[in-house]
Each structure stands twice: as structure tokens, then as C-alpha cells.
Amino acid sequence: MDRKELGAGTRVVRAARSLPPGQGEPVVPPLVQSVAFDYGSAAEQDAVFGGERPGYVYGRYGTPTAAALERALAELDGVEAVTCFVTGMAAIAAAVDACAISRGGRVVAQEDCYGQTRALFERWVRERSADIVFVDTTDRGAVEAALRTKPTALLYAEAIANPLLRVNDVAGLARLARENGASLAVDATFATPVLFRPAGLGATMVIHSLTKYINGHGDVMGGSVGGSAELARAMRDRTILDGGYLPPHEAWLAIRGMRTLALRVWRQCESALVVARHLAKHPKVARVHYPGLPDHPQHEVAKRQFGGLYGAVVSLALRDDTKPAAFRFLDALELAVSATTVGDLFTEVLSPPISSHRRLPAEERKRLGITDGFLRISVGIEDPDDIIADLDRALDRV
Ligand SMILES: Cc1ncc(COP(=O)(O)O)c(C=O)c1O
């Protein structure tokens, strides 16, 4: 360059591109918000782009902060590799599409999975003629029959299903999938890696909505798909071409939230059991769904699979099984928030028929038991006595 000194306009643009050198490792991972990454030479950049050398090139291809989260999640779930997405739905869409739908593969899916997951599968049936059948995945005979009808690429189930809280026997499903040449994808959002590791029981793919327990603070959306290194390569291709990679700031917050995952989940599970036992005796409650109660149809499976924890979501059906009764209950809550999510620090209550399962046809909702007076409670870390007092107050208004 001819000029001896750079002009102010150039200097401000070039300034503070990296941190000044200094001793000491940061005790939390740095937030690397950079979209692009510079290399000493074009040859070096070429090698990184070509995958011959590890490195980062562009935010959609991978970033150091999201990679730190991915590595931590892989360790937590005991899988080779994890890829993070902007939401749980983006993770589910990428994984199921790549492993089955886009190849014309058949899917056998849990009938009572999260409402939007089911809506996505049904849209694929309508728009892409996908072959997807819905079954009660807690019924071994039904799963076996569905898998045997035709060659199936993927069996899809939730560890603890939203919102009926049916518990799937993952080792049993993995065996059935394997015997029939299918992969098994498990959405472990409600169970979290604190309750169990589905990959250790034979699941080929482990999915989480990071939005829920893993972040746990109600301020981040994200999703993850974990499994083999080969699956991770397919997922990376999805983030590069379809977009949907988790941005660095979200990844950084999710790491921060994840640090207290075990503490939160232990406390929440303990409180949920207390809440479930209390609600089971309440005269205004017709039925409580909670895997920790002995009358839950998969109580024994849950006990064996989760080692004494049963999750922190409790669902109930009001005796007055109507929408006005459910609304009176929601409007009377003072401590719990009436919100469309689960897994946060604070107690959250939801009416699935008006929200998460709204798109399901009313008759199908009714058949599954998601009736107008059905409510889902995500138990928070508050004092359990205060949670119960709030729920009792709201039940008085029903
Ligand atoms: C079990 C389950 N899986 C996936 C999702 C989707 O996650 P997200 O809202 O992060 O897209 C949800 C959302 O409620 C869920 O409950």
C-alpha cells in the first residue's frame, strides 16, 4: 500500500478483530459471533472448504460456539456426533426427511407425538405422498405389525410423549426396528439426558428440542440431532443447503443453561411426583397422567428405563371436561404461567387442544384422550407447596 498510515475509516473497520493475546483459559466458552473466518492463505482456506483440514469457514457450515455445544451434547447422550438446529422442529424435519422421506422411505410414527411433529408428518403425506403410518408405539404388537406390513426406513417415537406422557420402551423398539431393517429415532426432549441415554439402548438417532429442558430458561430456541458421524455429515449438508443452523448466541446461551440441567431436572422430577400424587386425590380432577404413579400404564417401563426419575410434566383431565372449565383454570393461575412450552425454571401450564395439538382433527384428539378439559403442567423449580397452592386455587375456580 502507498499510504504510510491507514486512514481512520480503515482503522475502525480493521480494529479489534480478535482479542488481545493474554494468559489464562476462559472458564466459559467464548461467544464467537463471527459469520466468516479468515485464513493465512487461499490454499489453507481451500483445504478447510474441501474438508481436508478441520476449521470454520462460514456461519451456516459450523461455528466454534455451536460446535462446543454439539460436543457437550454428544458427550451427554453418548453419541458420536450432534448437529444443532434453530428449533426442535428444524431438527426433526432435517433428520426424518434426510433419513426417510426424501429417499421415499416409509415411516412408522408414534400416533400421540407432539402435535406439530404429527402435523409435519401429515403434511408430508399430503404434499409428498410420503408413506407414514401412525401407531401406538407402547403397543408392541401394533408396532411389529406396522413394521412387518412393508419395508420401513424409520421408526419414530418420543421417550415420554407430549402431552399424554406415554413412555416408550426404547430398548424394545430398537430391537423391533433392527429386526425389521429400520432405524429408530427417539425424541428425548421430555426425558432429557438426565433420565436416560436412548443411543445406549439402541436408538440410531436422538433428537432434542433444546428450547425445553436443556436450555431451561425460556430464552432460547434450538434443536439437536445426535447419532453416528455419518448422520452428522448428512445433517451438516442440511444446514449448509437448507439453512437452519443454530446461531452462536443461542448456542452460547444453551451451554449456559445446560450447566444446571441435572440440578433442575432432579428438583423438577421430585416436585412433579409430589404434584401428581396431590392432583390424583383432588375431587375436581378425573385423571392424572404421570409415569411416576403406579397406575400409569408404563410405570414399570419408566421405572426400569429412567432409574427412579419420571420426568417433570404432569397432565390431567378435569372432571368438568370442557373448554370453559379449562379456561377458568388457566385464568385463575397466579404463580404458574399459561404458556406454550415446557422445561423452564418456572411452572408452565397449557391446554394442548387449543395450542400444541390444535391442528389435530377434533375426533383424533378425542380418540387419543386429549379432550377439552385436558391440561399439561410443566413443573418448575419453585417450592412445591407454592405450586400446589396455585393449582388448588385454580381448581377451586373450575
Ligand atoms: C416433544 C417435542 N419435540 C419437539 C418440539 C419442537 O421443538 P421447538 O419448539 O424447539 O421447535 C416440541 C415442542 O413443544 C416438543 O414438545
GROMACS .gro file of C-alpha atoms and ligand atoms in nm:
model
  414
    1MET     CA    1   0.000   0.000   0.000
    2ASP     CA    2   0.129   0.353  -0.082
    3ARG     CA    3  -0.006   0.531   0.225
    4LYS     CA    4   0.217   0.500   0.532
    5GLU     CA    5  -0.066   0.515   0.774
    6LEU     CA    6  -0.418   0.377   0.735
    7GLY     CA    7  -0.700   0.631   0.746
    8ALA     CA    8  -0.942   0.644   1.041
    9GLY     CA    9  -1.216   0.490   0.827
   10THR     CA   10  -0.999   0.188   0.756
   11ARG     CA   11  -0.860   0.165   1.109
   12VAL     CA   12  -1.203   0.141   1.275
   13VAL     CA   13  -1.308  -0.128   1.031
   14ARG     CA   14  -0.991  -0.333   1.091
   15ALA     CA   15  -0.972  -0.272   1.468
   16ALA     CA   16  -1.047  -0.528   1.741
   17ARG     CA   17  -1.085  -0.820   1.502
   18SER     CA   18  -0.963  -1.056   1.768
   19LEU     CA   19  -0.899  -1.049   2.141
   20PRO     CA   20  -0.559  -0.918   2.253
   21PRO     CA   21  -0.330  -1.207   2.344
   22GLY     CA   22  -0.313  -1.290   2.716
   23GLN     CA   23  -0.258  -1.572   2.956
   24GLY     CA   24  -0.541  -1.776   3.101
   25GLU     CA   25  -0.811  -2.002   2.964
   26PRO     CA   26  -1.163  -1.859   2.985
   27VAL     CA   27  -1.375  -2.069   3.222
   28VAL     CA   28  -1.680  -2.033   3.000
   29PRO     CA   29  -1.657  -2.084   2.622
   30PRO     CA   30  -1.615  -1.760   2.431
   31LEU     CA   31  -1.906  -1.644   2.220
   32VAL     CA   32  -1.765  -1.635   1.867
   33GLN     CA   33  -2.025  -1.436   1.681
   34SER     CA   34  -1.825  -1.411   1.357
   35VAL     CA   35  -2.003  -1.515   1.038
   36ALA     CA   36  -1.685  -1.571   0.837
   37PHE     CA   37  -1.334  -1.695   0.916
   38ASP     CA   38  -1.011  -1.570   0.764
   39TYR     CA   39  -0.711  -1.788   0.677
   40GLY     CA   40  -0.346  -1.708   0.621
   41SER     CA   41  -0.361  -1.826   0.262
   42ALA     CA   42  -0.612  -1.916  -0.005
   43ALA     CA   43  -0.465  -2.268  -0.011
   44GLU     CA   44  -0.542  -2.310   0.358
   45GLN     CA   45  -0.897  -2.184   0.307
   46ASP     CA   46  -0.936  -2.421   0.013
   47ALA     CA   47  -0.829  -2.716   0.231
   48VAL     CA   48  -1.083  -2.623   0.501
   49PHE     CA   49  -1.363  -2.575   0.248
   50GLY     CA   50  -1.271  -2.908   0.093
   51GLY     CA   51  -1.289  -3.082   0.429
   52GLU     CA   52  -0.921  -3.184   0.415
   53ARG     CA   53  -0.847  -2.976   0.724
   54PRO     CA   54  -1.072  -2.902   1.021
   55GLY     CA   55  -1.183  -2.542   1.057
   56TYR     CA   56  -1.463  -2.294   1.017
   57VAL     CA   57  -1.548  -2.104   0.703
   58TYR     CA   58  -1.899  -1.963   0.729
   59GLY     CA   59  -2.175  -1.949   0.992
   60ARG     CA   60  -2.409  -2.191   0.817
   61TYR     CA   61  -2.133  -2.453   0.786
   62GLY     CA   62  -2.042  -2.460   1.155
   63THR     CA   63  -1.918  -2.222   1.424
   64PRO     CA   64  -1.690  -2.270   1.726
   65THR     CA   65  -1.961  -2.185   1.983
   66ALA     CA   66  -2.223  -2.419   1.834
   67ALA     CA   67  -1.951  -2.684   1.799
   68ALA     CA   68  -1.879  -2.652   2.174
   69LEU     CA   69  -2.249  -2.717   2.243
   70GLU     CA   70  -2.258  -3.007   1.995
   71ARG     CA   71  -1.958  -3.169   2.157
   72ALA     CA   72  -2.113  -3.133   2.503
   73LEU     CA   73  -2.445  -3.280   2.386
   74ALA     CA   74  -2.267  -3.571   2.215
   75GLU     CA   75  -2.093  -3.650   2.542
   76LEU     CA   76  -2.417  -3.620   2.739
   77ASP     CA   77  -2.608  -3.851   2.506
   78GLY     CA   78  -2.319  -4.089   2.439
   79VAL     CA   79  -2.329  -4.048   2.060
   80GLU     CA   80  -2.052  -3.991   1.805
   81ALA     CA   81  -2.174  -3.651   1.691
   82VAL     CA   82  -2.453  -3.395   1.726
   83THR     CA   83  -2.576  -3.123   1.491
   84CYS     CA   84  -2.769  -2.824   1.625
   85PHE     CA   85  -3.059  -2.650   1.453
   86VAL     CA   86  -3.254  -2.328   1.505
   87THR     CA   87  -3.551  -2.511   1.660
   88GLY     CA   88  -3.655  -2.859   1.762
   89MET     CA   89  -3.888  -2.873   1.462
   90ALA     CA   90  -3.600  -2.787   1.225
   91ALA     CA   91  -3.403  -3.076   1.378
   92ILE     CA   92  -3.693  -3.320   1.339
   93ALA     CA   93  -3.765  -3.207   0.983
   94ALA     CA   94  -3.399  -3.240   0.879
   95ALA     CA   95  -3.347  -3.579   1.041
   96VAL     CA   96  -3.667  -3.750   0.927
   97ASP     CA   97  -3.651  -3.602   0.579
   98ALA     CA   98  -3.286  -3.698   0.525
   99CYS     CA   99  -3.322  -4.049   0.667
  100ALA     CA  100  -3.656  -4.145   0.518
  101ILE     CA  101  -3.889  -3.905   0.335
  102SER     CA  102  -3.653  -3.765   0.070
  103ARG     CA  103  -3.550  -4.123  -0.020
  104GLY     CA  104  -3.908  -4.243  -0.048
  105GLY     CA  105  -3.867  -4.444   0.273
  106ARG     CA  106  -4.161  -4.545   0.488
  107VAL     CA  107  -4.204  -4.412   0.844
  108VAL     CA  108  -4.389  -4.573   1.134
  109ALA     CA  109  -4.453  -4.294   1.384
  110GLN     CA  110  -4.599  -4.257   1.730
  111GLU     CA  111  -4.964  -4.155   1.698
  112ASP     CA  112  -4.959  -3.930   2.008
  113CYS     CA  113  -4.634  -3.745   1.939
  114TYR     CA  114  -4.603  -3.365   1.971
  115GLY     CA  115  -4.889  -3.215   1.768
  116GLN     CA  116  -4.669  -3.018   1.528
  117THR     CA  117  -4.448  -3.320   1.460
  118ARG     CA  118  -4.759  -3.514   1.366
  119ALA     CA  119  -4.883  -3.219   1.157
  120LEU     CA  120  -4.547  -3.209   0.975
  121PHE     CA  121  -4.567  -3.582   0.900
  122GLU     CA  122  -4.924  -3.543   0.779
  123ARG     CA  123  -4.819  -3.257   0.553
  124TRP     CA  124  -4.552  -3.482   0.402
  125VAL     CA  125  -4.824  -3.743   0.341
  126ARG     CA  126  -5.041  -3.483   0.164
  127GLU     CA  127  -4.775  -3.290  -0.026
  128ARG     CA  128  -4.510  -3.552  -0.096
  129SER     CA  129  -4.716  -3.872  -0.090
  130ALA     CA  130  -4.497  -3.994   0.195
  131ASP     CA  131  -4.584  -4.335   0.337
  132ILE     CA  132  -4.626  -4.263   0.709
  133VAL     CA  133  -4.839  -4.470   0.943
  134PHE     CA  134  -4.927  -4.374   1.298
  135VAL     CA  135  -4.940  -4.636   1.572
  136ASP     CA  136  -4.950  -4.665   1.948
  137THR     CA  137  -4.578  -4.724   1.997
  138THR     CA  138  -4.634  -4.854   2.352
  139ASP     CA  139  -4.821  -5.148   2.195
  140ARG     CA  140  -4.550  -5.392   2.086
  141GLY     CA  141  -4.790  -5.593   1.869
  142ALA     CA  142  -4.909  -5.282   1.684
  143VAL     CA  143  -4.551  -5.169   1.613
  144GLU     CA  144  -4.447  -5.514   1.498
  145ALA     CA  145  -4.748  -5.543   1.266
  146ALA     CA  146  -4.682  -5.195   1.120
  147LEU     CA  147  -4.314  -5.272   1.061
  148ARG     CA  148  -4.390  -5.608   0.902
  149THR     CA  149  -4.653  -5.476   0.660
  150LYS     CA  150  -4.392  -5.314   0.432
  151PRO     CA  151  -4.019  -5.235   0.442
  152THR     CA  152  -3.977  -4.936   0.674
  153ALA     CA  153  -3.689  -4.688   0.685
  154LEU     CA  154  -3.763  -4.524   1.020
  155LEU     CA  155  -3.949  -4.587   1.342
  156TYR     CA  156  -4.016  -4.257   1.520
  157ALA     CA  157  -4.109  -4.221   1.887
  158GLU     CA  158  -4.088  -3.983   2.183
  159ALA     CA  159  -3.927  -4.115   2.501
  160ILE     CA  160  -4.201  -3.953   2.712
  161ALA     CA  161  -4.471  -3.840   2.473
  162ASN     CA  162  -4.621  -3.493   2.463
  163PRO     CA  163  -4.884  -3.450   2.611
  164LEU     CA  164  -5.025  -3.790   2.719
  165LEU     CA  165  -4.690  -3.887   2.875
  166ARG     CA  166  -4.693  -4.242   2.742
  167VAL     CA  167  -4.348  -4.391   2.796
  168ASN     CA  168  -4.181  -4.586   2.519
  169ASP     CA  169  -3.965  -4.889   2.588
  170VAL     CA  170  -3.670  -4.771   2.379
  171ALA     CA  171  -3.470  -5.094   2.403
  172GLY     CA  172  -3.779  -5.288   2.288
  173LEU     CA  173  -3.847  -5.050   1.999
  174ALA     CA  174  -3.479  -5.060   1.897
  175ARG     CA  175  -3.493  -5.441   1.884
  176LEU     CA  176  -3.808  -5.435   1.669
  177ALA     CA  177  -3.660  -5.171   1.439
  178ARG     CA  178  -3.337  -5.367   1.400
  179GLU     CA  179  -3.517  -5.695   1.329
  180ASN     CA  180  -3.714  -5.521   1.055
  181GLY     CA  181  -3.427  -5.328   0.898
  182ALA     CA  182  -3.544  -4.986   1.021
  183SER     CA  183  -3.363  -4.708   1.206
  184LEU     CA  184  -3.505  -4.577   1.534
  185ALA     CA  185  -3.535  -4.204   1.602
  186VAL     CA  186  -3.616  -4.101   1.958
  187ASP     CA  187  -3.727  -3.752   2.052
  188ALA     CA  188  -3.595  -3.740   2.408
  189THR     CA  189  -3.699  -3.381   2.480
  190PHE     CA  190  -3.920  -3.463   2.782
  191ALA     CA  191  -3.678  -3.721   2.922
  192THR     CA  192  -3.353  -3.525   2.878
  193PRO     CA  193  -3.010  -3.691   2.901
  194VAL     CA  194  -3.051  -3.681   3.280
  195LEU     CA  195  -3.315  -3.958   3.274
  196PHE     CA  196  -3.151  -4.181   3.013
  197ARG     CA  197  -2.942  -4.217   2.701
  198PRO     CA  198  -3.152  -4.363   2.418
  199ALA     CA  199  -2.845  -4.435   2.200
  200GLY     CA  200  -2.715  -4.675   2.465
  201LEU     CA  201  -3.043  -4.866   2.429
  202GLY     CA  202  -3.014  -4.894   2.052
  203ALA     CA  203  -3.168  -4.572   1.913
  204THR     CA  204  -2.992  -4.468   1.595
  205MET     CA  205  -3.095  -4.105   1.626
  206VAL     CA  206  -3.155  -3.891   1.936
  207ILE     CA  207  -3.345  -3.566   1.896
  208HIS     CA  208  -3.391  -3.285   2.148
  209SER     CA  209  -3.574  -2.958   2.141
  210LEU     CA  210  -3.306  -2.752   2.317
  211THR     CA  211  -3.579  -2.491   2.373
  212LYS     CA  212  -3.707  -2.704   2.662
  213TYR     CA  213  -3.509  -2.854   2.950
  214ILE     CA  214  -3.160  -2.832   2.800
  215ASN     CA  215  -3.169  -2.453   2.789
  216GLY     CA  216  -3.436  -2.433   3.058
  217HIS     CA  217  -3.459  -2.055   3.091
  218GLY     CA  218  -3.727  -1.970   2.834
  219ASP     CA  219  -3.495  -1.751   2.629
  220VAL     CA  220  -3.354  -1.974   2.353
  221MET     CA  221  -3.497  -2.187   2.074
  222GLY     CA  222  -3.292  -2.472   1.935
  223GLY     CA  223  -3.288  -2.836   1.840
  224SER     CA  224  -3.035  -3.115   1.803
  225VAL     CA  225  -2.990  -3.444   1.621
  226GLY     CA  226  -2.735  -3.690   1.755
  227GLY     CA  227  -2.608  -4.022   1.627
  228SER     CA  228  -2.327  -4.155   1.408
  229ALA     CA  229  -2.061  -3.944   1.239
  230GLU     CA  230  -2.226  -4.039   0.908
  231LEU     CA  231  -2.560  -3.899   1.030
  232ALA     CA  232  -2.380  -3.580   1.137
  233ARG     CA  233  -2.240  -3.541   0.784
  234ALA     CA  234  -2.592  -3.571   0.641
  235MET     CA  235  -2.719  -3.318   0.897
  236ARG     CA  236  -2.434  -3.076   0.814
  237ASP     CA  237  -2.533  -3.097   0.449
  238ARG     CA  238  -2.886  -2.999   0.557
  239THR     CA  239  -2.766  -2.693   0.749
  240ILE     CA  240  -2.545  -2.584   0.459
  241LEU     CA  241  -2.813  -2.617   0.191
  242ASP     CA  242  -3.142  -2.573   0.377
  243GLY     CA  243  -3.011  -2.331   0.641
  244GLY     CA  244  -3.138  -2.378   0.991
  245TYR     CA  245  -2.806  -2.399   1.180
  246LEU     CA  246  -2.815  -2.278   1.540
  247PRO     CA  247  -2.669  -1.924   1.566
  248PRO     CA  248  -2.375  -1.868   1.802
  249HIS     CA  249  -2.554  -1.655   2.060
  250GLU     CA  250  -2.826  -1.916   2.101
  251ALA     CA  251  -2.561  -2.188   2.131
  252TRP     CA  252  -2.378  -1.986   2.395
  253LEU     CA  253  -2.696  -1.935   2.598
  254ALA     CA  254  -2.787  -2.303   2.564
  255ILE     CA  255  -2.446  -2.401   2.704
  256ARG     CA  256  -2.504  -2.163   2.994
  257GLY     CA  257  -2.848  -2.317   3.056
  258MET     CA  258  -2.726  -2.674   3.016
  259ARG     CA  259  -2.481  -2.636   3.306
  260THR     CA  260  -2.768  -2.663   3.554
  261LEU     CA  261  -2.969  -2.924   3.360
  262ALA     CA  262  -2.918  -3.207   3.609
  263LEU     CA  263  -2.990  -2.990   3.915
  264ARG     CA  264  -3.306  -2.852   3.759
  265VAL     CA  265  -3.434  -3.186   3.631
  266TRP     CA  266  -3.371  -3.368   3.961
  267ARG     CA  267  -3.562  -3.099   4.151
  268GLN     CA  268  -3.840  -3.077   3.890
  269CYS     CA  269  -3.891  -3.455   3.881
  270GLU     CA  270  -3.909  -3.469   4.260
  271SER     CA  271  -4.165  -3.188   4.271
  272ALA     CA  272  -4.364  -3.335   3.979
  273LEU     CA  273  -4.415  -3.658   4.172
  274VAL     CA  274  -4.545  -3.460   4.473
  275VAL     CA  275  -4.775  -3.257   4.245
  276ALA     CA  276  -4.903  -3.569   4.064
  277ARG     CA  277  -4.980  -3.750   4.390
  278HIS     CA  278  -5.166  -3.444   4.517
  279LEU     CA  279  -5.369  -3.397   4.199
  280ALA     CA  280  -5.460  -3.768   4.187
  281LYS     CA  281  -5.659  -3.717   4.509
  282HIS     CA  282  -5.826  -3.392   4.403
  283PRO     CA  283  -6.204  -3.415   4.358
  284LYS     CA  284  -6.205  -3.183   4.054
  285VAL     CA  285  -5.954  -3.400   3.867
  286ALA     CA  286  -6.082  -3.703   3.678
  287ARG     CA  287  -5.745  -3.847   3.576
  288VAL     CA  288  -5.377  -3.772   3.626
  289HIS     CA  289  -5.119  -3.886   3.371
  290TYR     CA  290  -4.774  -3.920   3.526
  291PRO     CA  291  -4.528  -4.206   3.470
  292GLY     CA  292  -4.430  -4.196   3.838
  293LEU     CA  293  -4.777  -4.301   3.956
  294PRO     CA  294  -4.825  -4.678   3.994
  295ASP     CA  295  -5.145  -4.670   3.785
  296HIS     CA  296  -4.963  -4.525   3.481
  297PRO     CA  297  -4.974  -4.792   3.206
  298GLN     CA  298  -4.597  -4.779   3.154
  299HIS     CA  299  -4.495  -4.719   3.515
  300GLU     CA  300  -4.274  -5.029   3.523
  301VAL     CA  301  -4.107  -4.941   3.192
  302ALA     CA  302  -4.039  -4.589   3.321
  303LYS     CA  303  -3.902  -4.720   3.650
  304ARG     CA  304  -3.661  -4.954   3.473
  305GLN     CA  305  -3.564  -4.717   3.192
  306PHE     CA  306  -3.521  -4.393   3.386
  307GLY     CA  307  -3.375  -4.527   3.711
  308GLY     CA  308  -3.624  -4.374   3.953
  309LEU     CA  309  -3.699  -4.041   3.784
  310TYR     CA  310  -4.022  -3.994   3.591
  311GLY     CA  311  -3.997  -3.659   3.416
  312ALA     CA  312  -4.132  -3.324   3.525
  313VAL     CA  313  -4.450  -3.293   3.319
  314VAL     CA  314  -4.783  -3.392   3.472
  315SER     CA  315  -5.102  -3.399   3.265
  316LEU     CA  316  -5.457  -3.412   3.392
  317ALA     CA  317  -5.815  -3.431   3.275
  318LEU     CA  318  -6.063  -3.213   3.460
  319ARG     CA  319  -6.379  -3.382   3.584
  320ASP     CA  320  -6.563  -3.095   3.412
  321ASP     CA  321  -6.409  -3.190   3.078
  322THR     CA  322  -6.497  -2.868   2.894
  323LYS     CA  323  -6.317  -2.576   2.735
  324PRO     CA  324  -6.477  -2.315   2.968
  325ALA     CA  325  -6.359  -2.516   3.272
  326ALA     CA  326  -6.006  -2.538   3.131
  327PHE     CA  327  -6.007  -2.163   3.059
  328ARG     CA  328  -6.129  -2.081   3.414
  329PHE     CA  329  -5.842  -2.293   3.546
  330LEU     CA  330  -5.580  -2.122   3.327
  331ASP     CA  331  -5.709  -1.772   3.403
  332ALA     CA  332  -5.703  -1.835   3.778
  333LEU     CA  333  -5.333  -1.929   3.792
  334GLU     CA  334  -5.122  -1.671   3.973
  335LEU     CA  335  -4.783  -1.837   4.002
  336ALA     CA  336  -4.772  -2.071   3.703
  337VAL     CA  337  -4.762  -1.913   3.363
  338SER     CA  338  -5.008  -2.015   3.100
  339ALA     CA  339  -4.754  -2.078   2.823
  340THR     CA  340  -4.694  -2.296   2.520
  341THR     CA  341  -4.371  -2.457   2.629
  342VAL     CA  342  -4.222  -2.690   2.887
  343GLY     CA  343  -3.898  -2.740   3.070
  344ASP     CA  344  -3.830  -2.393   3.201
  345LEU     CA  345  -3.736  -2.290   3.554
  346PHE     CA  346  -4.089  -2.176   3.618
  347THR     CA  347  -4.410  -2.380   3.620
  348GLU     CA  348  -4.598  -2.361   3.291
  349VAL     CA  349  -4.950  -2.481   3.219
  350LEU     CA  350  -5.103  -2.541   2.879
  351SER     CA  351  -5.427  -2.650   2.719
  352PRO     CA  352  -5.298  -2.879   2.437
  353PRO     CA  353  -5.627  -2.884   2.241
  354ILE     CA  354  -5.604  -2.507   2.182
  355SER     CA  355  -5.228  -2.498   2.122
  356SER     CA  356  -4.976  -2.779   2.061
  357HIS     CA  357  -5.243  -3.021   1.931
  358ARG     CA  358  -5.477  -2.767   1.773
  359ARG     CA  359  -5.409  -2.893   1.419
  360LEU     CA  360  -5.511  -3.249   1.503
  361PRO     CA  361  -5.869  -3.315   1.393
  362ALA     CA  362  -6.102  -3.294   1.696
  363GLU     CA  363  -6.211  -3.660   1.662
  364GLU     CA  364  -5.850  -3.780   1.662
  365ARG     CA  365  -5.771  -3.564   1.967
  366LYS     CA  366  -6.072  -3.714   2.143
  367ARG     CA  367  -5.975  -4.070   2.044
  368LEU     CA  368  -5.631  -4.018   2.193
  369GLY     CA  369  -5.774  -3.864   2.512
  370ILE     CA  370  -5.667  -3.503   2.454
  371THR     CA  371  -6.010  -3.372   2.548
  372ASP     CA  372  -6.123  -3.012   2.610
  373GLY     CA  373  -6.055  -3.036   2.983
  374PHE     CA  374  -5.707  -3.184   2.934
  375LEU     CA  375  -5.421  -2.974   3.076
  376ARG     CA  376  -5.043  -3.014   3.075
  377ILE     CA  377  -4.832  -2.889   3.365
  378SER     CA  378  -4.456  -2.845   3.333
  379VAL     CA  379  -4.342  -2.838   3.694
  380GLY     CA  380  -4.079  -2.574   3.767
  381ILE     CA  381  -3.815  -2.537   4.038
  382GLU     CA  382  -4.031  -2.325   4.269
  383ASP     CA  383  -4.121  -2.458   4.615
  384PRO     CA  384  -4.360  -2.750   4.554
  385ASP     CA  385  -4.600  -2.624   4.824
  386ASP     CA  386  -4.642  -2.297   4.632
  387ILE     CA  387  -4.701  -2.480   4.304
  388ILE     CA  388  -4.967  -2.697   4.467
  389ALA     CA  389  -5.135  -2.398   4.635
  390ASP     CA  390  -5.156  -2.225   4.297
  391LEU     CA  391  -5.301  -2.532   4.123
  392ASP     CA  392  -5.553  -2.581   4.408
  393ARG     CA  393  -5.659  -2.217   4.384
  394ALA     CA  394  -5.716  -2.258   4.010
  395LEU     CA  395  -5.904  -2.587   4.060
  396ASP     CA  396  -6.136  -2.409   4.306
  397ARG     CA  397  -6.245  -2.184   4.016
  398VAL     CA  398  -6.325  -2.471   3.780
  399LIG     C1  399  -4.154  -3.337   2.232
  399LIG     C2  400  -4.125  -3.216   2.148
  399LIG     N1  401  -4.041  -3.228   2.044
  399LIG     C3  402  -4.013  -3.123   1.963
  399LIG     C4  403  -4.070  -2.999   1.984
  399LIG     C5  404  -4.038  -2.887   1.891
  399LIG     O1  405  -3.943  -2.805   1.948
  399LIG     P1  406  -3.928  -2.650   1.912
  399LIG     O2  407  -4.047  -2.580   1.971
  399LIG     O3  408  -3.796  -2.613   1.971
  399LIG     O4  409  -3.929  -2.639   1.764
  399LIG     C6  410  -4.158  -2.982   2.091
  399LIG     C7  411  -4.219  -2.851   2.116
  399LIG     O5  412  -4.302  -2.834   2.202
  399LIG     C8  413  -4.186  -3.094   2.175
  399LIG     O6  414  -4.271  -3.085   2.277
   0.00000   0.00000   0.00000
